[in-house]
PDB file of C-alpha atoms in Angstrom:
ATOM      1  CA  MET L  30    -113.087  45.933  -4.521  1.00  0.00           C
ATOM      2  CA  ALA L  31    -114.219  42.400  -3.943  1.00  0.00           C
ATOM      3  CA  GLY L  32    -110.805  40.843  -4.577  1.00  0.00           C
ATOM      4  CA  LEU L  33    -109.155  42.754  -1.773  1.00  0.00           C
ATOM      5  CA  GLY L  34    -111.490  41.308   0.868  1.00  0.00           C
ATOM      6  CA  ASN L  35    -109.920  37.834   0.642  1.00  0.00           C
ATOM      7  CA  THR L  36    -106.333  38.820   1.377  1.00  0.00           C
ATOM      8  CA  GLY L  37    -106.787  38.012   5.057  1.00  0.00           C
ATOM      9  CA  GLY L  38    -104.242  39.585   7.351  1.00  0.00           C
ATOM     10  CA  ARG L  39    -101.910  40.762   4.549  1.00  0.00           C
ATOM     11  CA  ASP L  40    -103.582  44.207   4.410  1.00  0.00           C
ATOM     12  CA  ALA L  41    -103.504  44.665   8.195  1.00  0.00           C
ATOM     13  CA  PRO L  42    -101.181  47.388   9.483  1.00  0.00           C
ATOM     14  CA  ARG L  43     -97.680  46.307  10.478  1.00  0.00           C
ATOM     15  CA  GLY L  44     -97.094  45.770  14.176  1.00  0.00           C
ATOM     16  CA  SER L  45    -100.792  45.453  14.999  1.00  0.00           C
ATOM     17  CA  GLY L  46    -101.521  43.046  17.820  1.00  0.00           C
ATOM     18  CA  GLY L  47    -104.574  41.502  16.212  1.00  0.00           C
ATOM     19  CA  ALA L  48    -102.714  39.867  13.333  1.00  0.00           C
ATOM     20  CA  ASP L  49    -101.779  36.218  13.866  1.00  0.00           C
ATOM     21  CA  PRO L  50     -98.468  35.342  12.134  1.00  0.00           C
ATOM     22  CA  THR L  51     -99.608  31.761  11.675  1.00  0.00           C
ATOM     23  CA  GLU L  52    -102.796  32.754   9.903  1.00  0.00           C
ATOM     24  CA  GLY L  53    -100.929  35.276   7.818  1.00  0.00           C
ATOM     25  CA  SER L  54     -98.323  32.734   6.723  1.00  0.00           C
ATOM     26  CA  ALA L  55    -100.964  30.155   5.948  1.00  0.00           C
ATOM     27  CA  SER L  56    -103.066  32.618   3.988  1.00  0.00           C
ATOM     28  CA  GLY L  57     -99.936  33.805   2.161  1.00  0.00           C
ATOM     29  CA  LEU L  58     -99.120  30.263   1.104  1.00  0.00           C
ATOM     30  CA  ARG L  59    -102.716  29.681   0.013  1.00  0.00           C
ATOM     31  CA  HIS L  60    -102.719  32.972  -1.856  1.00  0.00           C
ATOM     32  CA  HIS L  61     -99.651  32.041  -3.893  1.00  0.00           C
ATOM     33  CA  GLY L  62    -101.073  28.625  -4.636  1.00  0.00           C
ATOM     34  CA  ARG L  63     -98.387  26.502  -3.032  1.00  0.00           C
ATOM     35  CA  ALA L  64     -99.474  22.932  -2.363  1.00  0.00           C
ATOM     36  CA  HIS L  65     -98.886  21.264   0.986  1.00  0.00           C
ATOM     37  CA  SER L  66     -96.894  18.095   0.292  1.00  0.00           C
ATOM     38  CA  PRO L  67     -96.793  15.204   2.768  1.00  0.00           C
ATOM     39  CA  ILE L  68     -93.092  15.777   3.415  1.00  0.00           C
ATOM     40  CA  MET L  69     -93.679  19.403   4.363  1.00  0.00           C
ATOM     41  CA  ALA L  70     -96.552  18.395   6.591  1.00  0.00           C
ATOM     42  CA  ALA L  71     -94.411  15.842   8.402  1.00  0.00           C
ATOM     43  CA  ALA L  72     -91.639  18.392   8.860  1.00  0.00           C
ATOM     44  CA  ARG L  73     -94.095  20.896  10.349  1.00  0.00           C
ATOM     45  CA  GLY L  74     -95.394  18.210  12.689  1.00  0.00           C
ATOM     46  CA  ARG L  75     -91.917  17.287  13.964  1.00  0.00           C
ATOM     47  CA  ALA L  76     -91.026  20.934  14.448  1.00  0.00           C
ATOM     48  CA  ALA L  77     -94.300  21.622  16.269  1.00  0.00           C
ATOM     49  CA  ARG L  78     -93.651  18.817  18.728  1.00  0.00           C
ATOM     50  CA  GLY L  79     -90.883  19.552  21.202  1.00  0.00           C
ATOM     51  CA  PRO L  80     -88.802  17.073  23.194  1.00  0.00           C
ATOM     52  CA  ARG L  81     -90.786  14.387  25.040  1.00  0.00           C
ATOM     53  CA  GLY L  82     -93.827  15.034  22.903  1.00  0.00           C
ATOM     54  CA  LYS L  83     -94.541  18.560  24.191  1.00  0.00           C
ATOM     55  CA  THR L  84     -96.397  20.688  21.698  1.00  0.00           C
ATOM     56  CA  ARG L  85     -94.874  23.936  20.631  1.00  0.00           C
ATOM     57  CA  GLY L  86     -96.370  26.762  18.682  1.00  0.00           C
ATOM     58  CA  PRO L  87     -97.286  26.432  15.034  1.00  0.00           C
ATOM     59  CA  LEU L  88     -94.493  26.449  12.488  1.00  0.00           C
ATOM     60  CA  VAL L  89     -93.897  29.825  10.918  1.00  0.00           C
ATOM     61  CA  CYS L  90     -92.276  30.096   7.488  1.00  0.00           C
ATOM     62  CA  PRO L  91     -89.327  32.532   7.636  1.00  0.00           C
ATOM     63  CA  SER L  92     -90.033  33.787   4.125  1.00  0.00           C
ATOM     64  CA  ALA L  93     -93.505  34.836   5.126  1.00  0.00           C
ATOM     65  CA  LEU L  94     -92.142  36.737   8.137  1.00  0.00           C
ATOM     66  CA  VAL L  95     -89.666  38.540   5.951  1.00  0.00           C
ATOM     67  CA  ARG L  96     -92.393  39.510   3.528  1.00  0.00           C
ATOM     68  CA  ARG L  97     -94.448  40.878   6.407  1.00  0.00           C
ATOM     69  CA  GLY L  98     -91.455  42.979   7.575  1.00  0.00           C
ATOM     70  CA  MET L  99     -90.722  41.035  10.738  1.00  0.00           C
ATOM     71  CA  VAL L 100     -87.102  40.376  11.753  1.00  0.00           C
ATOM     72  CA  VAL L 101     -86.087  36.826  12.742  1.00  0.00           C
ATOM     73  CA  GLU L 102     -83.515  36.992  15.553  1.00  0.00           C
ATOM     74  CA  LYS L 103     -80.981  34.183  15.850  1.00  0.00           C
ATOM     75  CA  ALA L 104     -80.740  32.310  19.091  1.00  0.00           C
ATOM     76  CA  ALA L 105     -77.780  33.383  21.195  1.00  0.00           C
ATOM     77  CA  ALA L 106     -77.465  30.037  22.948  1.00  0.00           C
ATOM     78  CA  SER L 107     -74.590  28.685  20.780  1.00  0.00           C
ATOM     79  CA  PRO L 108     -71.789  30.852  19.267  1.00  0.00           C
ATOM     80  CA  PRO L 109     -71.328  30.766  15.515  1.00  0.00           C
ATOM     81  CA  ALA L 110     -68.964  28.021  14.333  1.00  0.00           C
ATOM     82  CA  PRO L 111     -65.660  29.313  12.953  1.00  0.00           C
ATOM     83  CA  VAL L 112     -65.361  28.980   9.234  1.00  0.00           C
ATOM     84  CA  GLY L 113     -61.791  27.798   8.484  1.00  0.00           C
ATOM     85  CA  ASP L 114     -58.534  29.344   9.724  1.00  0.00           C
ATOM     86  CA  ARG L 115     -58.732  33.083   9.097  1.00  0.00           C
ATOM     87  CA  ARG L 116     -55.122  33.807  10.094  1.00  0.00           C
ATOM     88  CA  PRO L 117     -53.092  35.439   7.336  1.00  0.00           C
ATOM     89  CA  GLN L 118     -51.186  32.893   5.290  1.00  0.00           C
ATOM     90  CA  LYS L 119     -47.422  33.318   4.933  1.00  0.00           C
ATOM     91  CA  GLN L 120     -46.622  33.972   1.323  1.00  0.00           C
ATOM     92  CA  GLU L 121     -43.545  32.592  -0.409  1.00  0.00           C
ATOM     93  CA  PRO L 122     -41.085  35.296  -1.466  1.00  0.00           C
ATOM     94  CA  LEU L 123     -40.924  35.821  -5.150  1.00  0.00           C
ATOM     95  CA  GLY L 124     -37.611  34.635  -6.543  1.00  0.00           C
ATOM     96  CA  PRO L 125     -35.925  31.748  -8.310  1.00  0.00           C
ATOM     97  CA  ALA L 126     -37.515  28.363  -7.787  1.00  0.00           C
ATOM     98  CA  LYS L 127     -35.891  25.998  -5.319  1.00  0.00           C
ATOM     99  CA  LYS L 128     -33.576  23.404  -6.803  1.00  0.00           C
ATOM    100  CA  SER L 129     -34.714  19.837  -6.516  1.00  0.00           C
ATOM    101  CA  ARG L 130     -32.735  17.757  -4.050  1.00  0.00           C
ATOM    102  CA  GLN L 131     -30.351  15.305  -5.632  1.00  0.00           C
ATOM    103  CA  GLN L 132     -30.698  11.664  -4.711  1.00  0.00           C
ATOM    104  CA  VAL L 133     -27.720   9.425  -4.037  1.00  0.00           C
ATOM    105  CA  THR L 134     -27.932   5.944  -5.500  1.00  0.00           C
ATOM    106  CA  ASP L 135     -25.722   2.994  -6.278  1.00  0.00           C
ATOM    107  CA  GLY L 136     -24.104   2.519  -9.632  1.00  0.00           C
ATOM    108  CA  PHE L 137     -25.370   0.204 -12.380  1.00  0.00           C
ATOM    109  CA  THR L 138     -29.015   0.606 -11.351  1.00  0.00           C
ATOM    110  CA  VAL L 139     -32.084   2.004 -13.114  1.00  0.00           C
ATOM    111  CA  LYS L 140     -32.247   4.933 -10.703  1.00  0.00           C
ATOM    112  CA  ALA L 141     -28.695   5.923 -11.663  1.00  0.00           C
ATOM    113  CA  LEU L 142     -29.985   6.864 -15.152  1.00  0.00           C
ATOM    114  CA  MET L 143     -32.629   9.275 -13.806  1.00  0.00           C
ATOM    115  CA  LYS L 144     -32.262  13.019 -13.490  1.00  0.00           C
ATOM    116  CA  ASN L 145     -31.168  14.681 -10.240  1.00  0.00           C
ATOM    117  CA  THR L 146     -29.312  11.557  -9.105  1.00  0.00           C
ATOM    118  CA  VAL L 147     -25.718  11.238  -7.975  1.00  0.00           C
ATOM    119  CA  VAL L 148     -24.037   7.861  -8.256  1.00  0.00           C
ATOM    120  CA  ARG L 149     -22.425   6.729  -4.993  1.00  0.00           C
ATOM    121  CA  GLY L 150     -18.778   5.792  -5.330  1.00  0.00           C
ATOM    122  CA  PRO L 151     -17.450   2.303  -4.617  1.00  0.00           C
ATOM    123  CA  PRO L 152     -16.726   1.404  -0.986  1.00  0.00           C
ATOM    124  CA  LEU L 153     -13.211   1.539   0.393  1.00  0.00           C
ATOM    125  CA  ALA L 154     -11.247  -1.663   0.010  1.00  0.00           C
ATOM    126  CA  GLY L 155      -9.474  -1.179   3.335  1.00  0.00           C
ATOM    127  CA  ALA L 156      -5.983  -1.976   2.033  1.00  0.00           C
ATOM    128  CA  PHE L 157      -4.358   0.485   4.465  1.00  0.00           C
ATOM    129  CA  LYS L 158      -6.718  -0.248   7.369  1.00  0.00           C
ATOM    130  CA  GLU L 159      -5.112  -1.683  10.483  1.00  0.00           C
ATOM    131  CA  ARG L 160      -6.142  -5.175  11.503  1.00  0.00           C
ATOM    132  CA  PRO L 161      -6.901  -6.058  15.119  1.00  0.00           C
ATOM    133  CA  THR L 162      -4.180  -7.867  17.005  1.00  0.00           C
ATOM    134  CA  LYS L 163      -4.623 -11.354  18.372  1.00  0.00           C
ATOM    135  CA  PRO L 164      -3.113 -12.944  21.485  1.00  0.00           C
ATOM    136  CA  THR L 165       0.376 -14.157  20.670  1.00  0.00           C
ATOM    137  CA  ALA L 166       2.234 -17.194  21.915  1.00  0.00           C
ATOM    138  CA  PHE L 167       5.120 -14.936  22.935  1.00  0.00           C
ATOM    139  CA  ARG L 168       2.981 -13.128  25.535  1.00  0.00           C
ATOM    140  CA  LYS L 169       1.679 -16.434  26.860  1.00  0.00           C
ATOM    141  CA  PHE L 170       5.189 -17.840  27.321  1.00  0.00           C
ATOM    142  CA  TYR L 171       6.501 -14.574  28.770  1.00  0.00           C
ATOM    143  CA  GLU L 172       3.767 -14.333  31.388  1.00  0.00           C
ATOM    144  CA  ARG L 173       4.379 -17.956  32.270  1.00  0.00           C
ATOM    145  CA  GLY L 174       8.091 -17.265  32.756  1.00  0.00           C
ATOM    146  CA  ASP L 175       9.444 -19.688  30.155  1.00  0.00           C
ATOM    147  CA  PHE L 176      11.993 -17.275  28.646  1.00  0.00           C
ATOM    148  CA  PRO L 177      15.449 -17.018  30.287  1.00  0.00           C
ATOM    149  CA  ILE L 178      15.428 -13.227  30.108  1.00  0.00           C
ATOM    150  CA  ALA L 179      15.167 -10.283  32.460  1.00  0.00           C
ATOM    151  CA  LEU L 180      15.030  -6.497  32.052  1.00  0.00           C
ATOM    152  CA  GLU L 181      18.268  -4.661  32.785  1.00  0.00           C
ATOM    153  CA  HIS L 182      18.447  -0.886  33.080  1.00  0.00           C
ATOM    154  CA  ASP L 183      21.589   0.733  31.715  1.00  0.00           C
ATOM    155  CA  THR L 184      22.844   4.275  31.162  1.00  0.00           C
ATOM    156  CA  LYS L 185      22.155   3.842  27.445  1.00  0.00           C
ATOM    157  CA  GLY L 186      18.660   2.528  28.045  1.00  0.00           C
ATOM    158  CA  ASN L 187      16.971  -0.794  28.631  1.00  0.00           C
ATOM    159  CA  LYS L 188      18.469  -4.074  27.484  1.00  0.00           C
ATOM    160  CA  ILE L 189      17.918  -7.782  27.992  1.00  0.00           C
ATOM    161  CA  ALA L 190      19.847  -9.689  30.646  1.00  0.00           C
ATOM    162  CA  TRP L 191      20.069 -13.279  29.387  1.00  0.00           C
ATOM    163  CA  LYS L 192      20.173 -15.873  32.131  1.00  0.00           C
ATOM    164  CA  VAL L 193      21.970 -18.335  29.821  1.00  0.00           C
ATOM    165  CA  GLU L 194      24.424 -17.916  26.979  1.00  0.00           C
ATOM    166  CA  ILE L 195      22.675 -17.049  23.716  1.00  0.00           C
ATOM    167  CA  GLU L 196      24.804 -19.521  21.717  1.00  0.00           C
ATOM    168  CA  LYS L 197      23.459 -22.395  23.813  1.00  0.00           C
ATOM    169  CA  LEU L 198      19.796 -21.600  23.133  1.00  0.00           C
ATOM    170  CA  ASP L 199      17.642 -23.916  21.051  1.00  0.00           C
ATOM    171  CA  TYR L 200      16.975 -21.703  18.004  1.00  0.00           C
ATOM    172  CA  HIS L 201      14.328 -24.063  16.618  1.00  0.00           C
ATOM    173  CA  TYR L 202      12.285 -23.430  19.752  1.00  0.00           C
ATOM    174  CA  TYR L 203      13.019 -19.861  20.836  1.00  0.00           C
ATOM    175  CA  LEU L 204      13.594 -17.934  17.582  1.00  0.00           C
ATOM    176  CA  PRO L 205      10.089 -18.579  16.102  1.00  0.00           C
ATOM    177  CA  LEU L 206       8.557 -17.563  19.440  1.00  0.00           C
ATOM    178  CA  PHE L 207      10.471 -14.282  19.464  1.00  0.00           C
ATOM    179  CA  PHE L 208       9.413 -13.624  15.845  1.00  0.00           C
ATOM    180  CA  ASP L 209       5.807 -14.264  16.881  1.00  0.00           C
ATOM    181  CA  GLY L 210       6.213 -11.410  19.371  1.00  0.00           C
ATOM    182  CA  LEU L 211       6.634  -8.899  16.517  1.00  0.00           C
ATOM    183  CA  CYS L 212       2.853  -8.382  16.663  1.00  0.00           C
ATOM    184  CA  GLU L 213       3.093  -6.995  20.192  1.00  0.00           C
ATOM    185  CA  MET L 214       2.781  -3.242  20.604  1.00  0.00           C
ATOM    186  CA  THR L 215       2.893  -2.764  24.380  1.00  0.00           C
ATOM    187  CA  PHE L 216       5.774  -2.702  26.814  1.00  0.00           C
ATOM    188  CA  PRO L 217       7.481  -4.940  27.917  1.00  0.00           C
ATOM    189  CA  CYS L 218       6.503  -7.660  25.408  1.00  0.00           C
ATOM    190  CA  GLU L 219       7.259  -5.402  22.434  1.00  0.00           C
ATOM    191  CA  PHE L 220      10.724  -4.566  23.775  1.00  0.00           C
ATOM    192  CA  PHE L 221      11.637  -8.152  24.712  1.00  0.00           C
ATOM    193  CA  ALA L 222      10.545  -9.539  21.317  1.00  0.00           C
ATOM    194  CA  ARG L 223      12.346  -6.894  19.273  1.00  0.00           C
ATOM    195  CA  GLN L 224      15.575  -6.847  21.302  1.00  0.00           C
ATOM    196  CA  GLY L 225      15.589 -10.630  21.735  1.00  0.00           C
ATOM    197  CA  ILE L 226      15.470 -11.154  17.952  1.00  0.00           C
ATOM    198  CA  HIS L 227      18.373  -8.805  17.339  1.00  0.00           C
ATOM    199  CA  ASP L 228      20.454 -10.481  20.078  1.00  0.00           C
ATOM    200  CA  MET L 229      19.772 -13.978  18.744  1.00  0.00           C
ATOM    201  CA  LEU L 230      20.495 -12.970  15.128  1.00  0.00           C
ATOM    202  CA  GLU L 231      23.753 -11.379  16.211  1.00  0.00           C
ATOM    203  CA  HIS L 232      24.979 -14.507  17.996  1.00  0.00           C
ATOM    204  CA  GLY L 233      23.172 -17.169  15.964  1.00  0.00           C
ATOM    205  CA  GLY L 234      25.588 -17.866  13.125  1.00  0.00           C
ATOM    206  CA  ASN L 235      24.874 -21.163  11.379  1.00  0.00           C
ATOM    207  CA  LYS L 236      21.869 -21.927  13.591  1.00  0.00           C
ATOM    208  CA  ILE L 237      19.702 -19.350  11.790  1.00  0.00           C
ATOM    209  CA  LEU L 238      19.530 -20.895   8.305  1.00  0.00           C
ATOM    210  CA  PRO L 239      17.689 -24.129   9.275  1.00  0.00           C
ATOM    211  CA  VAL L 240      15.028 -22.123  11.117  1.00  0.00           C
ATOM    212  CA  ILE L 241      14.044 -19.891   8.132  1.00  0.00           C
ATOM    213  CA  PRO L 242      10.921 -21.909   7.124  1.00  0.00           C
ATOM    214  CA  GLN L 243       9.527 -21.542  10.649  1.00  0.00           C
ATOM    215  CA  LEU L 244       9.931 -17.748  10.575  1.00  0.00           C
ATOM    216  CA  ILE L 245       7.771 -17.066   7.499  1.00  0.00           C
ATOM    217  CA  ILE L 246       4.347 -17.346   9.166  1.00  0.00           C
ATOM    218  CA  PRO L 247       5.234 -15.032  12.107  1.00  0.00           C
ATOM    219  CA  ILE L 248       6.696 -12.481   9.652  1.00  0.00           C
ATOM    220  CA  LYS L 249       3.580 -12.663   7.460  1.00  0.00           C
ATOM    221  CA  ASN L 250       1.271 -12.234  10.473  1.00  0.00           C
ATOM    222  CA  ALA L 251       3.204  -9.173  11.634  1.00  0.00           C
ATOM    223  CA  LEU L 252       3.090  -7.520   8.196  1.00  0.00           C
ATOM    224  CA  SER L 253      -0.600  -8.348   7.735  1.00  0.00           C
ATOM    225  CA  LEU L 254      -1.528  -6.199  10.742  1.00  0.00           C
ATOM    226  CA  ARG L 255      -0.696  -3.108   8.616  1.00  0.00           C
ATOM    227  CA  ASN L 256       0.217  -1.259  11.780  1.00  0.00           C
ATOM    228  CA  ARG L 257       2.835   1.465  11.147  1.00  0.00           C
ATOM    229  CA  GLN L 258       4.819   0.709  14.278  1.00  0.00           C
ATOM    230  CA  VAL L 259       4.847  -3.054  13.632  1.00  0.00           C
ATOM    231  CA  LEU L 260       5.775  -2.506   9.986  1.00  0.00           C
ATOM    232  CA  CYS L 261       8.846  -0.440  10.889  1.00  0.00           C
ATOM    233  CA  ILE L 262      10.059  -2.969  13.467  1.00  0.00           C
ATOM    234  CA  THR L 263       9.495  -5.931  11.111  1.00  0.00           C
ATOM    235  CA  LEU L 264      11.328  -4.269   8.201  1.00  0.00           C
ATOM    236  CA  LYS L 265      14.349  -3.550  10.390  1.00  0.00           C
ATOM    237  CA  VAL L 266      14.329  -7.187  11.547  1.00  0.00           C
ATOM    238  CA  LEU L 267      14.212  -8.403   7.922  1.00  0.00           C
ATOM    239  CA  GLN L 268      17.186  -6.222   7.027  1.00  0.00           C
ATOM    240  CA  HIS L 269      19.103  -7.729   9.926  1.00  0.00           C
ATOM    241  CA  LEU L 270      17.960 -11.254   9.046  1.00  0.00           C
ATOM    242  CA  VAL L 271      19.308 -11.316   5.469  1.00  0.00           C
ATOM    243  CA  VAL L 272      22.813 -10.284   6.602  1.00  0.00           C
ATOM    244  CA  SER L 273      22.905 -12.353   9.794  1.00  0.00           C
ATOM    245  CA  ALA L 274      24.366 -15.482   8.141  1.00  0.00           C
ATOM    246  CA  ASP L 275      25.355 -16.863   4.765  1.00  0.00           C
ATOM    247  CA  MET L 276      22.697 -18.154   2.378  1.00  0.00           C
ATOM    248  CA  VAL L 277      19.862 -16.657   4.462  1.00  0.00           C
ATOM    249  CA  GLY L 278      18.990 -14.147   1.722  1.00  0.00           C
ATOM    250  CA  GLU L 279      18.799 -16.898  -0.887  1.00  0.00           C
ATOM    251  CA  ALA L 280      16.696 -19.052   1.446  1.00  0.00           C
ATOM    252  CA  LEU L 281      14.097 -16.252   1.635  1.00  0.00           C
ATOM    253  CA  VAL L 282      13.589 -16.042  -2.153  1.00  0.00           C
ATOM    254  CA  PRO L 283      10.974 -18.851  -2.354  1.00  0.00           C
ATOM    255  CA  TYR L 284       8.919 -17.048   0.321  1.00  0.00           C
ATOM    256  CA  TYR L 285       8.717 -13.666  -1.397  1.00  0.00           C
ATOM    257  CA  ARG L 286       5.079 -14.329  -2.290  1.00  0.00           C
ATOM    258  CA  GLN L 287       4.187 -14.362   1.410  1.00  0.00           C
ATOM    259  CA  ILE L 288       6.325 -11.380   2.425  1.00  0.00           C
ATOM    260  CA  LEU L 289       6.232  -8.861  -0.429  1.00  0.00           C
ATOM    261  CA  PRO L 290       2.469  -8.250  -1.101  1.00  0.00           C
ATOM    262  CA  VAL L 291       2.125  -5.953   1.928  1.00  0.00           C
ATOM    263  CA  LEU L 292       5.367  -4.169   0.996  1.00  0.00           C
ATOM    264  CA  ASN L 293       3.880  -3.468  -2.431  1.00  0.00           C
ATOM    265  CA  ILE L 294       0.925  -1.684  -0.774  1.00  0.00           C
ATOM    266  CA  PHE L 295       3.032   0.624   1.410  1.00  0.00           C
ATOM    267  CA  LYS L 296       5.960   1.101  -0.996  1.00  0.00           C
ATOM    268  CA  ASN L 297       4.975   4.656  -1.944  1.00  0.00           C
ATOM    269  CA  MET L 298       3.927   5.780   1.530  1.00  0.00           C
ATOM    270  CA  ASN L 299       6.293   8.711   2.020  1.00  0.00           C
ATOM    271  CA  VAL L 300       5.753  11.860   4.051  1.00  0.00           C
ATOM    272  CA  ASN L 301       5.396  14.950   1.855  1.00  0.00           C
ATOM    273  CA  SER L 302       6.714  17.576   4.248  1.00  0.00           C
ATOM    274  CA  GLY L 303       7.476  20.191   1.581  1.00  0.00           C
ATOM    275  CA  ASP L 304      10.381  22.369   2.723  1.00  0.00           C
ATOM    276  CA  GLY L 305      10.087  21.119   6.332  1.00  0.00           C
ATOM    277  CA  ILE L 306      12.282  18.642   8.139  1.00  0.00           C
ATOM    278  CA  ASP L 307      11.199  15.031   8.356  1.00  0.00           C
ATOM    279  CA  TYR L 308      12.716  13.678  11.556  1.00  0.00           C
ATOM    280  CA  SER L 309      11.437  10.162  10.808  1.00  0.00           C
ATOM    281  CA  GLN L 310      14.326   9.742   8.351  1.00  0.00           C
ATOM    282  CA  GLN L 311      16.818  10.175  11.182  1.00  0.00           C
ATOM    283  CA  LYS L 312      14.846   7.784  13.403  1.00  0.00           C
ATOM    284  CA  ARG L 313      14.289   5.423  10.444  1.00  0.00           C
ATOM    285  CA  GLU L 314      10.532   5.456  10.799  1.00  0.00           C
ATOM    286  CA  ASN L 315       9.595   6.378   7.224  1.00  0.00           C
ATOM    287  CA  ILE L 316       7.842   3.289   5.844  1.00  0.00           C
ATOM    288  CA  GLY L 317       8.546   4.090   2.184  1.00  0.00           C
ATOM    289  CA  ASP L 318      12.294   4.443   2.771  1.00  0.00           C
ATOM    290  CA  LEU L 319      12.442   1.319   4.932  1.00  0.00           C
ATOM    291  CA  ILE L 320      10.693  -0.757   2.265  1.00  0.00           C
ATOM    292  CA  GLN L 321      13.112   0.483  -0.406  1.00  0.00           C
ATOM    293  CA  GLU L 322      16.102  -0.377   1.801  1.00  0.00           C
ATOM    294  CA  THR L 323      14.666  -3.828   2.565  1.00  0.00           C
ATOM    295  CA  LEU L 324      14.076  -4.650  -1.111  1.00  0.00           C
ATOM    296  CA  GLU L 325      17.596  -3.575  -2.012  1.00  0.00           C
ATOM    297  CA  ALA L 326      18.975  -5.794   0.778  1.00  0.00           C
ATOM    298  CA  PHE L 327      16.913  -8.703  -0.567  1.00  0.00           C
ATOM    299  CA  GLU L 328      18.326  -8.150  -4.058  1.00  0.00           C
ATOM    300  CA  ARG L 329      21.938  -7.938  -2.899  1.00  0.00           C
ATOM    301  CA  CYS L 330      21.774 -11.031  -0.680  1.00  0.00           C
ATOM    302  CA  GLY L 331      19.231 -13.085  -2.662  1.00  0.00           C
ATOM    303  CA  GLY L 332      21.397 -14.186  -5.530  1.00  0.00           C
ATOM    304  CA  GLU L 333      20.738 -14.105  -9.251  1.00  0.00           C
ATOM    305  CA  THR L 334      16.988 -14.856  -9.112  1.00  0.00           C
ATOM    306  CA  ALA L 335      16.174 -12.329  -6.379  1.00  0.00           C
ATOM    307  CA  TYR L 336      15.510  -9.380  -8.713  1.00  0.00           C
ATOM    308  CA  ILE L 337      13.179 -11.373 -10.995  1.00  0.00           C
ATOM    309  CA  ASN L 338      11.067 -12.540  -8.047  1.00  0.00           C
ATOM    310  CA  ILE L 339      10.974  -9.056  -6.501  1.00  0.00           C
ATOM    311  CA  LYS L 340       9.948  -7.538  -9.851  1.00  0.00           C
ATOM    312  CA  TYR L 341       7.189 -10.126 -10.197  1.00  0.00           C
ATOM    313  CA  MET L 342       5.644  -9.129  -6.857  1.00  0.00           C
ATOM    314  CA  ILE L 343       6.464  -5.389  -6.968  1.00  0.00           C
ATOM    315  CA  PRO L 344       6.409  -4.178 -10.605  1.00  0.00           C
ATOM    316  CA  THR L 345       7.492  -0.634  -9.723  1.00  0.00           C
ATOM    317  CA  TYR L 346      10.756  -1.746  -8.139  1.00  0.00           C
ATOM    318  CA  GLN L 347      13.962  -0.711  -9.929  1.00  0.00           C
ATOM    319  CA  SER L 348      17.119  -2.745  -9.519  1.00  0.00           C
ATOM    320  CA  CYS L 349      19.907  -1.277  -7.420  1.00  0.00           C
ATOM    321  CA  ILE L 350      22.535  -3.513  -9.067  1.00  0.00           C
ATOM    322  CA  LEU L 351      21.625  -3.447 -12.770  1.00  0.00           C
ATOM    323  CA  ASN L 352      21.093   0.298 -12.750  1.00  0.00           C
TER     324      ASN L 352
END
């Protein structure tokens, strides 16, 4: 047939050496009627030229080689690029969904009205927190050697050896300084201040009453520390003060507003030991019991207006005389 004569190398036997793959591909493209566009021509030209302008063989269309039964082998110069991470993914166990984490926020905010939020409580007021101590005038005078005292060891314990008679001391000068030493918590200043006050109150007599206004600020400073040890010592000193001389209890009534606020805070601080034994009662170290004893001493020695002023500052106090 005449039409079969124009097929070119397409009818040649496969694998024959005389067939040119370039001519076959070109004739195959011409046979199917595909037009050579300028873009394809430029691509063939760039592919035909190697690096530095060297000319390589003619461009062969892979589709034509496949149609002619020839296998195109990939170059083994570069390994195939990995496609993604082919490691097995860890699957979540089937079960109930995880609960959303709750957020903590402040009160009276927009976020407090949202779901899965917990409102943070108010901060602590610090009413029972101990305050730091400050340098006292008593320690300064003691280290300077201005006090006529010395430490004396006895079979019953330590005591103060006074270098002068206590009755001859200037109470306006020494008694406020000893009361200022109530804030001390270390030996020997703590011992000298506490024992010196008790000795001066025992031998003071009528010299104590005029000094009462000067004792209020040191007493207030000692109570404001909120230290348990200082509180116990100060309460015992107050109990001794109101019975040390006549009219001292009544002279303290106008100063209840400076003394009683801290007692109102610690009034109910008792040790709940259950069926155990609380040895602090024997040692008189229970703050709640000491405060109750001090308030009762104030009421007994403070006159007619003592209970009204105590009730004004401590509403939960019950009278030991009226009841």
